[in-house]
Amino acid sequence: MSYFMTDLSGTSVAEPDEATMRTILDGLADADDEHPDVSLTHENGWSLSAFPSGELLWLLWENLDEPDAPPRQLSGVSKDEVLRLFGLLAKGDTAEIERLAGS
């Protein structure tokens, strides 16, 4: 399965390891109105975008291949939890993210 991350500047990184994911996520410290998020997108169309929100993050969960499917948000998420969810999505394991986004 293939996946990629997009950093704050819009640069795509193909199949980053966990350390690279953390570095990209740490880049949110420099987020601004023009470049507010980083994301991980899987070849199955699912994308998880992270936005800064004080000490925690909020996430946007959406399927880019299904425009009729409404995007969902998760708020108050720790950086470690975001990394865990990015890791699940990188493997194509969307069930846990779906569960969290549905609650």
C-alpha positions as a Markdown table, in Angstrom:
| # | Residue | x | y | z |
|---|---|---|---|---|
| 1 | Met | 0.0 | 0.0 | 0.0 |
| 2 | Ser | 1.2 | 3.5 | -0.8 |
| 3 | Tyr | 0.9 | 6.7 | 1.2 |
| 4 | Phe | 2.4 | 10.1 | 1.4 |
| 5 | Met | 2.6 | 13.1 | 3.7 |
| 6 | Thr | 2.4 | 16.7 | 2.8 |
| 7 | Asp | 4.3 | 19.2 | 4.9 |
| 8 | Leu | 3.5 | 22.8 | 5.7 |
| 9 | Ser | 5.1 | 24.1 | 2.5 |
| 10 | Gly | 3.0 | 21.6 | 0.4 |
| 11 | Thr | 5.9 | 19.3 | -0.3 |
| 12 | Ser | 5.0 | 15.6 | -0.6 |
| 13 | Val | 7.1 | 13.0 | 1.1 |
| 14 | Ala | 6.5 | 9.4 | -0.1 |
| 15 | Glu | 6.0 | 6.7 | 2.5 |
| 16 | Pro | 7.8 | 8.5 | 5.4 |
| 17 | Asp | 8.9 | 6.5 | 8.4 |
| 18 | Glu | 7.7 | 7.4 | 12.0 |
| 19 | Ala | 10.7 | 9.7 | 12.6 |
| 20 | Thr | 10.0 | 11.6 | 9.4 |
| 21 | Met | 6.3 | 11.8 | 10.3 |
| 22 | Arg | 7.2 | 13.3 | 13.7 |
| 23 | Thr | 9.5 | 15.9 | 12.0 |
| 24 | Ile | 6.7 | 16.9 | 9.6 |
| 25 | Leu | 4.2 | 17.0 | 12.5 |
| 26 | Asp | 6.6 | 19.1 | 14.5 |
| 27 | Gly | 6.5 | 21.6 | 11.6 |
| 28 | Leu | 3.1 | 22.7 | 12.8 |
| 29 | Ala | 4.9 | 25.0 | 15.3 |
| 30 | Asp | 5.5 | 27.2 | 12.2 |
| 31 | Ala | 1.9 | 27.0 | 10.8 |
| 32 | Asp | 0.3 | 30.2 | 9.6 |
| 33 | Asp | -2.9 | 31.2 | 7.8 |
| 34 | Glu | -1.5 | 30.3 | 4.4 |
| 35 | His | 0.1 | 27.0 | 5.5 |
| 36 | Pro | -2.1 | 25.7 | 8.4 |
| 37 | Asp | -1.8 | 21.9 | 8.3 |
| 38 | Val | 0.1 | 18.8 | 7.5 |
| 39 | Ser | -1.5 | 15.6 | 6.2 |
| 40 | Leu | -1.1 | 11.9 | 5.5 |
| 41 | Thr | -3.0 | 10.5 | 2.5 |
| 42 | His | -3.3 | 6.8 | 1.7 |
| 43 | Glu | -3.8 | 5.4 | -1.8 |
| 44 | Asn | -7.3 | 4.3 | -0.7 |
| 45 | Gly | -8.4 | 8.0 | -0.8 |
| 46 | Trp | -8.5 | 8.5 | 3.0 |
| 47 | Ser | -6.6 | 11.6 | 4.3 |
| 48 | Leu | -5.9 | 12.8 | 7.8 |
| 49 | Ser | -4.9 | 16.4 | 8.2 |
| 50 | Ala | -3.5 | 17.9 | 11.4 |
| 51 | Phe | -4.0 | 21.5 | 12.5 |
| 52 | Pro | -2.5 | 23.3 | 15.5 |
| 53 | Ser | -4.9 | 24.2 | 18.3 |
| 54 | Gly | -2.9 | 25.4 | 21.3 |
| 55 | Glu | -1.1 | 22.5 | 23.1 |
| 56 | Leu | -3.3 | 19.9 | 21.3 |
| 57 | Leu | -4.2 | 19.3 | 17.6 |
| 58 | Trp | -7.4 | 19.0 | 15.7 |
| 59 | Leu | -7.8 | 16.6 | 12.8 |
| 60 | Leu | -9.8 | 16.5 | 9.6 |
| 61 | Trp | -10.7 | 13.0 | 8.4 |
| 62 | Glu | -11.9 | 12.7 | 4.9 |
| 63 | Asn | -12.0 | 10.5 | 1.8 |
| 64 | Leu | -10.7 | 12.6 | -1.1 |
| 65 | Asp | -12.0 | 10.0 | -3.6 |
| 66 | Glu | -15.6 | 10.3 | -2.4 |
| 67 | Pro | -16.7 | 13.9 | -2.6 |
| 68 | Asp | -20.2 | 13.1 | -1.2 |
| 69 | Ala | -18.7 | 11.7 | 2.0 |
| 70 | Pro | -18.7 | 14.4 | 4.6 |
| 71 | Pro | -15.4 | 15.2 | 6.3 |
| 72 | Arg | -15.3 | 14.7 | 10.0 |
| 73 | Gln | -13.2 | 16.4 | 12.8 |
| 74 | Leu | -11.5 | 15.2 | 15.9 |
| 75 | Ser | -10.4 | 17.8 | 18.4 |
| 76 | Gly | -8.1 | 17.8 | 21.4 |
| 77 | Val | -5.7 | 15.2 | 20.0 |
| 78 | Ser | -2.2 | 14.8 | 21.4 |
| 79 | Lys | 0.8 | 14.7 | 19.0 |
| 80 | Asp | 1.6 | 11.1 | 20.1 |
| 81 | Glu | -2.0 | 10.1 | 19.2 |
| 82 | Val | -1.8 | 11.8 | 15.9 |
| 83 | Leu | 1.4 | 9.9 | 15.1 |
| 84 | Arg | -0.4 | 6.6 | 16.1 |
| 85 | Leu | -3.3 | 7.5 | 13.8 |
| 86 | Phe | -0.9 | 8.5 | 11.0 |
| 87 | Gly | 0.8 | 5.1 | 11.4 |
| 88 | Leu | -2.6 | 3.2 | 11.2 |
| 89 | Leu | -3.6 | 5.1 | 8.1 |
| 90 | Ala | -0.2 | 4.5 | 6.5 |
| 91 | Lys | -1.0 | 0.7 | 6.8 |
| 92 | Gly | -4.5 | 1.3 | 5.4 |
| 93 | Asp | -6.1 | 0.5 | 8.7 |
| 94 | Thr | -8.9 | 3.0 | 8.9 |
| 95 | Ala | -11.2 | 1.2 | 11.4 |
| 96 | Glu | -9.8 | 2.9 | 14.5 |
| 97 | Ile | -9.8 | 6.3 | 12.9 |
| 98 | Glu | -13.4 | 5.8 | 11.7 |
| 99 | Arg | -14.4 | 4.8 | 15.3 |
| 100 | Leu | -12.8 | 7.9 | 16.8 |
| 101 | Ala | -14.2 | 10.2 | 14.1 |
| 102 | Gly | -17.7 | 8.8 | 14.5 |
| 103 | Ser | -17.9 | 9.4 | 18.3 |
